[in-house]
Tab-separated table of C-alpha atoms and ligand atoms in Angstrom:
chain	number	residue	atom	x	y	z
A	238	MET	CA	92.522	120.952	160.704
A	239	SER	CA	88.991	120.717	159.464
A	240	SER	CA	86.161	122.615	161.009
A	241	ALA	CA	82.594	121.853	159.993
A	242	GLU	CA	81.883	125.291	158.577
A	243	ASN	CA	84.932	125.260	156.322
A	244	SER	CA	84.429	121.723	155.134
A	245	VAL	CA	83.400	121.131	151.545
A	246	PRO	CA	81.934	117.692	150.823
A	247	LEU	CA	82.467	116.067	147.435
A	248	LEU	CA	78.685	115.765	147.179
A	249	ASP	CA	75.812	116.816	149.439
A	250	LEU	CA	72.397	115.676	148.244
A	251	LYS	CA	70.544	116.958	151.302
A	252	GLN	CA	70.541	120.525	149.972
A	253	GLN	CA	69.025	119.392	146.684
A	254	TYR	CA	66.304	117.445	148.491
A	255	ARG	CA	65.448	120.405	150.730
A	256	SER	CA	65.024	122.635	147.681
A	257	ILE	CA	62.327	120.381	146.158
A	258	LYS	CA	60.987	118.622	149.247
A	259	PRO	CA	57.245	119.416	148.832
A	260	GLU	CA	57.182	118.186	145.214
A	261	ILE	CA	59.122	115.026	146.008
A	262	ASP	CA	57.156	114.189	149.117
A	263	ALA	CA	53.877	114.575	147.212
A	264	ALA	CA	55.079	112.249	144.449
A	265	VAL	CA	56.234	109.603	146.924
A	266	GLN	CA	52.979	109.890	148.846
A	267	ARG	CA	51.004	109.443	145.622
A	268	VAL	CA	52.754	106.155	144.849
A	269	VAL	CA	52.366	104.913	148.401
A	270	GLU	CA	48.656	105.679	148.358
A	271	SER	CA	48.233	103.902	145.001
A	272	GLN	CA	50.184	100.818	146.196
A	273	ASN	CA	51.243	100.282	142.564
A	274	PHE	CA	54.962	99.763	142.835
A	275	ILE	CA	55.895	97.950	139.641
A	276	LEU	CA	55.922	99.722	136.256
A	277	GLY	CA	52.539	101.388	135.506
A	278	ALA	CA	51.543	105.020	134.986
A	279	GLU	CA	54.364	106.637	137.002
A	280	VAL	CA	56.918	104.810	134.859
A	281	ASP	CA	55.104	105.683	131.595
A	282	VAL	CA	55.075	109.375	132.508
A	283	PHE	CA	58.759	109.415	133.418
A	284	GLU	CA	59.781	107.465	130.313
A	285	ALA	CA	57.955	109.880	128.014
A	286	ALA	CA	59.563	112.933	129.633
A	287	ALA	CA	63.025	111.339	129.712
A	288	ALA	CA	62.823	110.256	126.050
A	289	GLU	CA	62.012	113.821	125.076
A	290	TYR	CA	64.823	115.211	127.225
A	291	CYS	CA	67.297	112.846	125.540
A	292	SER	CA	65.915	113.521	122.009
A	293	SER	CA	65.092	109.826	121.613
A	294	ARG	CA	61.879	108.272	120.383
A	295	CYS	CA	61.795	105.817	123.234
A	296	ALA	CA	63.078	105.429	126.793
A	297	VAL	CA	62.862	102.211	128.802
A	298	GLY	CA	63.244	102.589	132.568
A	299	VAL	CA	65.353	99.858	134.169
A	300	SER	CA	66.738	98.770	137.523
A	301	SER	CA	70.224	100.344	137.289
A	302	GLY	CA	72.803	101.711	134.863
A	303	THR	CA	74.553	98.362	134.980
A	304	ASP	CA	71.342	96.600	133.970
A	305	ALA	CA	70.835	99.185	131.211
A	306	LEU	CA	74.169	98.121	129.693
A	307	LEU	CA	73.411	94.434	130.157
A	308	LEU	CA	69.952	94.790	128.601
A	309	ALA	CA	71.299	96.784	125.645
A	310	LEU	CA	73.882	94.078	124.927
A	311	MET	CA	71.253	91.340	125.227
A	312	ALA	CA	68.838	93.221	122.955
A	313	LEU	CA	71.565	93.556	120.324
A	314	ARG	CA	72.243	89.817	120.684
A	315	VAL	CA	75.835	90.201	121.808
A	316	GLY	CA	76.954	86.922	123.359
A	317	PRO	CA	79.649	84.301	123.772
A	318	GLY	CA	82.473	84.550	121.238
A	319	ASP	CA	81.660	88.172	120.376
A	320	GLU	CA	83.906	91.164	120.955
A	321	VAL	CA	82.912	94.641	122.120
A	322	ILE	CA	85.260	97.599	121.747
A	323	THR	CA	85.363	99.925	124.744
A	324	THR	CA	87.582	102.060	126.966
A	325	PRO	CA	89.584	100.770	129.928
A	326	TYR	CA	89.261	104.117	131.758
A	327	THR	CA	85.703	103.932	133.076
A	328	PHE	CA	83.570	102.568	135.872
A	329	PHE	CA	83.717	98.791	136.161
A	330	ALA	CA	80.151	98.182	134.918
A	331	THR	CA	81.062	99.064	131.322
A	332	ALA	CA	83.320	96.046	130.808
A	333	GLY	CA	81.607	94.045	133.559
A	334	SER	CA	78.403	93.956	131.490
A	335	ILE	CA	80.281	92.826	128.399
A	336	ALA	CA	81.754	89.931	130.390
A	337	ARG	CA	78.348	89.027	131.822
A	338	VAL	CA	76.854	88.338	128.382
A	339	GLY	CA	79.855	86.102	127.688
A	340	ALA	CA	81.534	88.516	125.275
A	341	LYS	CA	85.077	89.828	125.350
A	342	SER	CA	86.110	93.442	125.936
A	343	VAL	CA	88.597	94.762	123.412
A	344	PHE	CA	90.040	97.892	124.960
A	345	VAL	CA	91.163	101.013	123.112
A	346	ASP	CA	93.162	103.733	124.883
A	347	ILE	CA	91.725	107.170	125.697
A	348	ASP	CA	92.368	110.645	124.392
A	349	PRO	CA	94.250	112.462	127.204
A	350	VAL	CA	92.238	115.695	126.805
A	351	THR	CA	88.693	114.277	126.907
A	352	TYR	CA	89.454	111.034	128.824
A	353	ASN	CA	87.169	109.323	126.297
A	354	ILE	CA	87.962	106.517	123.859
A	355	ASP	CA	90.387	107.711	121.163
A	356	PRO	CA	88.440	107.451	117.882
A	357	ALA	CA	91.638	107.218	115.840
A	358	LYS	CA	92.491	103.894	117.494
A	359	ILE	CA	89.162	102.123	117.033
A	360	GLU	CA	89.424	100.873	113.470
A	361	SER	CA	92.529	98.750	114.069
A	362	ALA	CA	90.767	97.070	117.019
A	363	ILE	CA	87.860	95.864	114.868
A	364	SER	CA	87.769	92.161	113.984
A	365	PRO	CA	85.173	89.930	112.305
A	366	ARG	CA	83.895	89.189	115.829
A	367	THR	CA	83.257	92.809	116.794
A	368	LYS	CA	79.536	93.043	117.618
A	369	ALA	CA	79.367	96.498	119.194
A	370	ILE	CA	81.358	99.606	120.043
A	371	MET	CA	80.688	100.968	123.517
A	372	PRO	CA	82.089	104.457	124.069
A	373	VAL	CA	81.632	106.046	127.504
A	374	HIS	CA	80.802	109.748	127.868
A	375	LEU	CA	83.063	110.051	130.888
A	376	PHE	CA	82.567	112.664	133.631
A	377	GLY	CA	79.737	114.265	131.577
A	378	LEU	CA	81.593	114.965	128.324
A	379	CYS	CA	80.490	113.153	125.159
A	380	ALA	CA	82.915	110.939	123.302
A	381	GLU	CA	83.771	112.137	119.778
A	382	ILE	CA	80.769	110.396	118.360
A	383	ASP	CA	80.949	111.526	114.715
A	384	ARG	CA	84.291	109.836	114.248
A	385	ILE	CA	83.123	106.756	116.147
A	386	ASN	CA	79.889	106.506	114.134
A	387	ASP	CA	81.863	106.949	110.950
A	388	VAL	CA	83.957	103.827	111.588
A	389	ALA	CA	80.976	101.949	113.037
A	390	SER	CA	78.660	102.587	110.117
A	391	ARG	CA	81.295	101.663	107.546
A	392	LYS	CA	81.637	98.291	109.312
A	393	ASN	CA	77.925	98.019	110.156
A	394	ILE	CA	78.550	97.730	113.906
A	395	PRO	CA	76.054	99.232	116.390
A	396	VAL	CA	77.234	101.849	118.897
A	397	ILE	CA	76.058	101.519	122.506
A	398	GLU	CA	76.555	104.738	124.437
A	399	ASP	CA	77.459	104.335	128.082
A	400	ALA	CA	75.855	107.644	128.977
A	401	ALA	CA	75.619	106.845	132.707
A	402	GLN	CA	77.436	110.081	133.603
A	403	ALA	CA	76.130	112.183	130.745
A	404	ILE	CA	72.388	112.899	130.801
A	405	GLY	CA	71.879	116.229	128.999
A	406	SER	CA	75.410	116.269	127.628
A	407	GLU	CA	75.629	117.250	123.948
A	408	TYR	CA	77.829	116.693	120.955
A	409	ARG	CA	77.217	119.195	118.154
A	410	MET	CA	73.793	120.105	119.600
A	411	LYS	CA	72.739	116.457	119.797
A	412	ARG	CA	71.969	114.859	123.138
A	413	ALA	CA	73.702	111.896	124.766
A	414	GLY	CA	71.454	108.872	124.315
A	415	SER	CA	70.494	109.877	120.782
A	416	LEU	CA	73.989	109.517	119.326
A	417	GLY	CA	74.232	105.736	118.871
A	418	ALA	CA	71.901	102.755	118.370
A	419	VAL	CA	71.156	102.688	122.123
A	420	GLY	CA	71.963	104.920	125.072
A	421	CYS	CA	72.431	103.605	128.609
A	422	PHE	CA	71.863	105.819	131.642
A	423	SER	CA	72.302	105.430	135.383
A	424	PHE	CA	70.250	107.201	138.030
A	425	PHE	CA	72.575	106.152	140.848
A	426	PRO	CA	72.144	108.916	143.463
A	427	SER	CA	75.468	110.626	142.640
A	428	LYS	CA	74.704	111.045	138.919
A	429	ASN	CA	73.348	114.399	137.692
A	430	LEU	CA	69.852	112.905	137.745
A	431	GLY	CA	69.859	110.710	140.836
A	432	ALA	CA	67.123	108.405	142.136
A	433	PHE	CA	66.465	107.495	145.768
A	434	GLY	CA	68.216	104.193	145.224
A	435	ASP	CA	69.214	102.264	142.112
A	436	ALA	CA	67.629	102.971	138.732
A	437	GLY	CA	68.616	103.351	135.086
A	438	MET	CA	67.285	103.773	131.542
A	439	VAL	CA	67.892	102.698	127.981
A	440	THR	CA	67.067	105.042	125.091
A	441	THR	CA	66.659	104.255	121.413
A	442	SER	CA	64.908	105.626	118.351
A	443	ASP	CA	64.683	102.174	116.767
A	444	MET	CA	61.158	101.035	117.647
A	445	GLU	CA	61.876	97.369	116.977
A	446	LEU	CA	64.789	97.475	119.364
A	447	ALA	CA	62.620	99.337	121.889
A	448	GLU	CA	60.106	96.519	121.832
A	449	ARG	CA	62.847	93.961	122.403
A	450	LEU	CA	64.224	95.990	125.319
A	451	ARG	CA	60.761	96.108	126.887
A	452	LYS	CA	60.319	92.387	126.442
A	453	LEU	CA	63.702	91.426	127.872
A	454	ARG	CA	63.032	93.774	130.820
A	455	VAL	CA	60.230	91.443	131.919
A	456	HIS	CA	61.797	87.991	131.495
A	457	GLY	CA	61.550	87.870	127.728
A	458	GLY	CA	57.781	87.599	127.347
A	459	MET	CA	55.327	90.268	126.240
A	460	LYS	CA	52.430	88.047	127.240
A	461	ARG	CA	52.630	87.163	130.910
A	462	TYR	CA	53.858	83.598	131.624
A	463	PHE	CA	54.706	82.970	127.947
A	464	HIS	CA	58.393	83.386	127.097
A	465	ASP	CA	59.962	83.213	123.667
A	466	GLU	CA	63.407	83.946	125.086
A	467	VAL	CA	65.235	84.421	128.377
A	468	GLY	CA	65.318	87.955	129.732
A	469	GLY	CA	65.488	89.111	133.322
A	470	ASN	CA	63.895	91.353	135.895
A	471	PHE	CA	65.281	94.715	134.815
A	472	ARG	CA	62.297	96.843	135.867
A	473	ILE	CA	62.475	100.310	137.348
A	474	ASP	CA	60.408	100.891	140.517
A	475	ALA	CA	57.382	103.170	140.260
A	476	LEU	CA	58.694	105.044	143.329
A	477	GLN	CA	61.976	105.786	141.582
A	478	ALA	CA	60.178	106.864	138.405
A	479	ALA	CA	57.980	109.260	140.402
A	480	VAL	CA	61.010	110.824	142.121
A	481	LEU	CA	62.933	111.025	138.837
A	482	ALA	CA	60.021	112.684	137.016
A	483	VAL	CA	60.067	115.490	139.598
A	484	LYS	CA	63.849	115.845	139.490
A	485	LEU	CA	63.998	115.821	135.683
A	486	LYS	CA	62.223	119.198	135.630
A	487	HIS	CA	65.128	120.699	137.574
A	488	LEU	CA	67.939	118.939	135.757
A	489	GLU	CA	68.733	121.754	133.320
A	490	SER	CA	69.196	124.277	136.101
A	491	TRP	CA	71.353	121.835	138.117
A	492	SER	CA	73.577	121.070	135.136
A	493	GLU	CA	73.929	124.803	134.456
A	494	GLY	CA	74.915	125.252	138.119
A	495	ARG	CA	77.688	122.685	137.701
A	496	LYS	CA	78.860	124.476	134.570
A	497	ARG	CA	78.907	127.792	136.440
A	498	ASN	CA	80.986	126.218	139.215
A	499	ALA	CA	83.413	124.831	136.634
A	500	ALA	CA	83.864	128.330	135.196
A	501	VAL	CA	84.528	129.717	138.703
A	502	TYR	CA	87.136	127.000	139.315
A	503	ARG	CA	88.877	127.906	136.033
A	504	GLU	CA	89.061	131.524	137.110
A	505	LEU	CA	90.197	130.751	140.668
A	506	PHE	CA	92.829	128.161	139.728
A	507	ARG	CA	94.394	130.602	137.260
A	508	GLU	CA	94.281	133.502	139.712
A	509	ALA	CA	95.979	131.311	142.311
A	510	GLY	CA	98.720	130.593	139.773
A	511	LEU	CA	98.080	126.857	139.954
A	512	SER	CA	96.935	126.478	136.350
A	513	GLY	CA	98.205	127.986	133.145
A	514	GLU	CA	96.215	129.766	130.495
A	515	THR	CA	95.237	126.491	128.907
A	516	SER	CA	92.730	126.954	126.149
A	517	LEU	CA	89.461	125.197	126.771
A	518	SER	CA	90.279	122.662	124.103
A	519	ALA	CA	93.585	121.507	125.525
A	520	SER	CA	94.306	120.154	128.937
A	521	SER	CA	98.030	119.705	129.359
A	522	ARG	CA	100.021	117.716	131.874
A	523	PRO	CA	100.728	119.278	135.269
A	524	THR	CA	104.139	120.943	135.639
A	525	PRO	CA	106.081	122.260	138.657
A	526	GLU	CA	104.961	125.780	137.696
A	527	HIS	CA	101.344	124.798	137.040
A	528	PRO	CA	100.649	121.731	139.191
A	529	ILE	CA	96.913	121.564	138.388
A	530	SER	CA	95.648	121.102	134.856
A	531	LEU	CA	92.014	121.808	134.249
A	532	PRO	CA	89.585	119.601	132.328
A	533	GLY	CA	89.251	120.242	128.607
A	534	GLU	CA	85.959	121.494	127.233
A	535	PRO	CA	86.357	121.288	123.465
A	536	ALA	CA	84.292	123.451	121.126
A	537	GLY	CA	81.014	121.858	120.046
A	538	PHE	CA	80.534	119.893	123.276
A	539	ARG	CA	78.185	120.571	126.158
A	540	HIS	CA	79.932	119.269	129.283
A	541	ILE	CA	77.518	118.588	132.165
A	542	TYR	CA	80.276	118.082	134.762
A	543	ASN	CA	79.055	115.007	136.528
A	544	GLN	CA	82.625	115.251	137.820
A	545	PHE	CA	85.155	118.083	137.686
A	546	VAL	CA	88.375	116.172	137.159
A	547	VAL	CA	91.805	117.795	137.223
A	548	ARG	CA	95.268	116.353	136.710
A	549	ALA	CA	97.425	117.099	139.736
A	550	SER	CA	101.118	116.768	140.535
A	551	ARG	CA	101.636	114.599	143.611
A	552	ARG	CA	98.006	113.596	143.356
A	553	GLU	CA	97.985	111.191	146.296
A	554	GLU	CA	99.570	113.712	148.703
A	555	LEU	CA	97.157	116.403	147.539
A	556	ARG	CA	94.212	114.102	148.112
A	557	VAL	CA	95.322	113.399	151.694
A	558	HIS	CA	95.940	117.127	152.336
A	559	LEU	CA	92.427	117.984	151.118
A	560	GLU	CA	90.924	115.247	153.250
A	561	ARG	CA	92.726	116.477	156.388
A	562	ASN	CA	91.350	119.941	155.732
A	563	GLY	CA	87.773	118.846	155.242
A	564	VAL	CA	87.670	119.022	151.447
A	565	GLY	CA	86.170	116.003	149.727
A	566	SER	CA	87.752	114.591	146.588
A	567	ALA	CA	87.902	111.215	144.855
A	568	VAL	CA	89.973	109.247	142.392
A	569	TYR	CA	87.999	108.059	139.360
A	570	TYR	CA	89.481	105.514	138.713
A	571	PRO	CA	92.622	104.263	140.429
A	572	LEU	CA	93.071	101.099	138.324
A	573	PRO	CA	92.112	100.932	134.629
A	574	LEU	CA	89.963	97.953	133.698
A	575	HIS	CA	92.609	96.185	131.584
A	576	LEU	CA	94.687	95.781	134.774
A	577	GLN	CA	91.853	94.410	136.945
A	578	GLU	CA	92.491	90.936	138.245
A	579	CYS	CA	89.176	89.614	136.925
A	580	PHE	CA	90.175	90.590	133.370
A	581	SER	CA	93.691	89.138	133.493
A	582	SER	CA	92.656	86.434	131.009
A	583	LEU	CA	92.203	89.154	128.373
A	584	GLY	CA	95.997	89.292	128.239
A	585	TYR	CA	96.692	92.993	128.740
A	586	LYS	CA	99.529	94.253	130.919
A	587	ALA	CA	100.929	97.440	132.449
A	588	GLY	CA	101.887	99.642	129.519
A	589	SER	CA	99.144	98.354	127.201
A	590	PHE	CA	97.214	101.657	127.462
A	591	PRO	CA	99.593	104.406	128.625
A	592	GLU	CA	97.092	107.302	128.545
A	593	SER	CA	94.580	105.421	130.676
A	594	GLU	CA	97.296	104.400	133.121
A	595	LEU	CA	98.592	107.968	133.384
A	596	ALA	CA	95.080	109.341	133.930
A	597	ALA	CA	94.557	106.790	136.700
A	598	GLU	CA	97.721	108.085	138.405
A	599	GLU	CA	97.164	111.819	137.957
A	600	THR	CA	93.481	112.645	138.115
A	601	LEU	CA	91.414	113.877	141.028
A	602	ALA	CA	87.712	114.818	141.134
A	603	LEU	CA	86.875	117.965	143.125
A	604	PRO	CA	83.479	119.048	144.528
A	605	ILE	CA	81.295	120.473	141.718
A	606	PHE	CA	77.638	119.910	142.758
A	607	PRO	CA	75.361	122.856	141.891
A	608	GLU	CA	74.514	124.035	145.415
A	609	LEU	CA	78.160	124.865	146.271
A	610	SER	CA	78.755	128.517	147.135
A	611	ARG	CA	81.535	130.596	145.647
A	612	LYS	CA	83.094	130.692	149.095
A	613	GLN	CA	83.250	126.890	149.170
A	614	LEU	CA	84.917	126.816	145.753
A	615	GLU	CA	87.425	129.373	147.068
A	616	THR	CA	88.086	127.110	150.049
A	617	VAL	CA	88.901	124.199	147.727
A	618	VAL	CA	91.307	126.274	145.612
A	619	LYS	CA	92.951	127.854	148.661
A	620	CYS	CA	93.479	124.417	150.142
A	621	CYS	CA	95.198	123.303	146.902
A	622	ARG	CA	97.305	126.480	146.906
A	623	ASP	CA	98.412	125.908	150.524
A	624	PHE	CA	99.499	122.413	149.586
A	625	TYR	CA	101.667	123.440	146.615
A	626	ARG	CA	103.075	126.643	148.136
A	627	LYS	CA	104.258	124.981	151.362
B	777	LIG	C1	77.450	104.755	137.268
B	777	LIG	C2	77.966	104.118	136.049
B	777	LIG	C3	77.497	102.887	135.564
B	777	LIG	C4	76.599	101.988	136.350
B	777	LIG	O1	75.464	102.522	136.860
B	777	LIG	P1	74.728	101.881	138.130
B	777	LIG	O2	73.417	102.593	138.121
B	777	LIG	O3	75.554	102.203	139.329
B	777	LIG	O4	74.586	100.433	137.927
B	777	LIG	C5	77.957	102.431	134.352
B	777	LIG	N1	78.870	103.116	133.642
B	777	LIG	C6	79.370	104.281	134.080
B	777	LIG	C7	80.365	105.010	133.236
B	777	LIG	C8	78.955	104.817	135.300
B	777	LIG	O5	79.478	105.958	135.738
């Protein structure tokens, strides 16, 4: 049974806060003293630093990752009757935002190694109504953007990156958020760069689009109380921007810490005999001999491991065993979006996207946050070994 000292949480943000407490507390205090809570200098400073970090000309701070997606779709004038191509194996907000602007999600199955949209299947999903392609850089690994951009540019369709899990992730040395027409980020506390509440960001290098994003963020009017179109309140709080500006300076070292932990897991899972000598570019299905298959990390990608996701035999039993022994884990995501009740009118059914459905059945996210000790990683692997060797 679990004892507190052997327990390994899926995520513990208290350690991160303790490590930067004086800087954070000073930033929060500064905003409180100023009593300027909406947009303003704190937001400008954060946006400039975040744009640079994401290799984009412009960053627009917003109220959440969900609102970032919604705002990007609105700014690109995606609306009723339009179609947006995306993946069914993602967090709900991806397709939820498409539905909220009145457009229709057209799903394309994933690649089983990267868990990202399969670029080879996009072209046949394009119709005259396709207004955008929205790949997700899932778990911190970029989608194969060159192949996606290739199809998109031939058809003149903008690419909206759902980079909510991927700040600092790279594809061929280029950063997430600079790979499409717009990049959408979430600063939900569990993301690699987490706020003290909800926050998000949209990046673009198209200055006209940037201006539109800024306008729609404040109810569709650049001049106060004069509106040429209908936007919303999508503003980021000054308090969140101040916290995020401090945290951004540490993000590289945190993402490197996650990467280091991933490398330790690879070593430990192989030593324990639970995983085969899979090359980093190929993650195979679990087998009785090797019940855990490790995430792929193809050449040319920088994975930032927002999640460390394995495929596991008897996933549900393993999850319960870990829980009983004080090891946190989570299933991202148990039901692909094409099978969600609210999207039943789209007409998909079980079997429509076999790779997404299989991933939903087999995958499990293990603790990967940067402050974990080697001993804690050993505890996780030992707990998995005990389960399979029983
Ligand atoms: C977290 C997340 C979002 C939504 O972000 P919020 O800030 O929670 O609104 C969107 N897409 C993906 C892939 C996410 O992981």
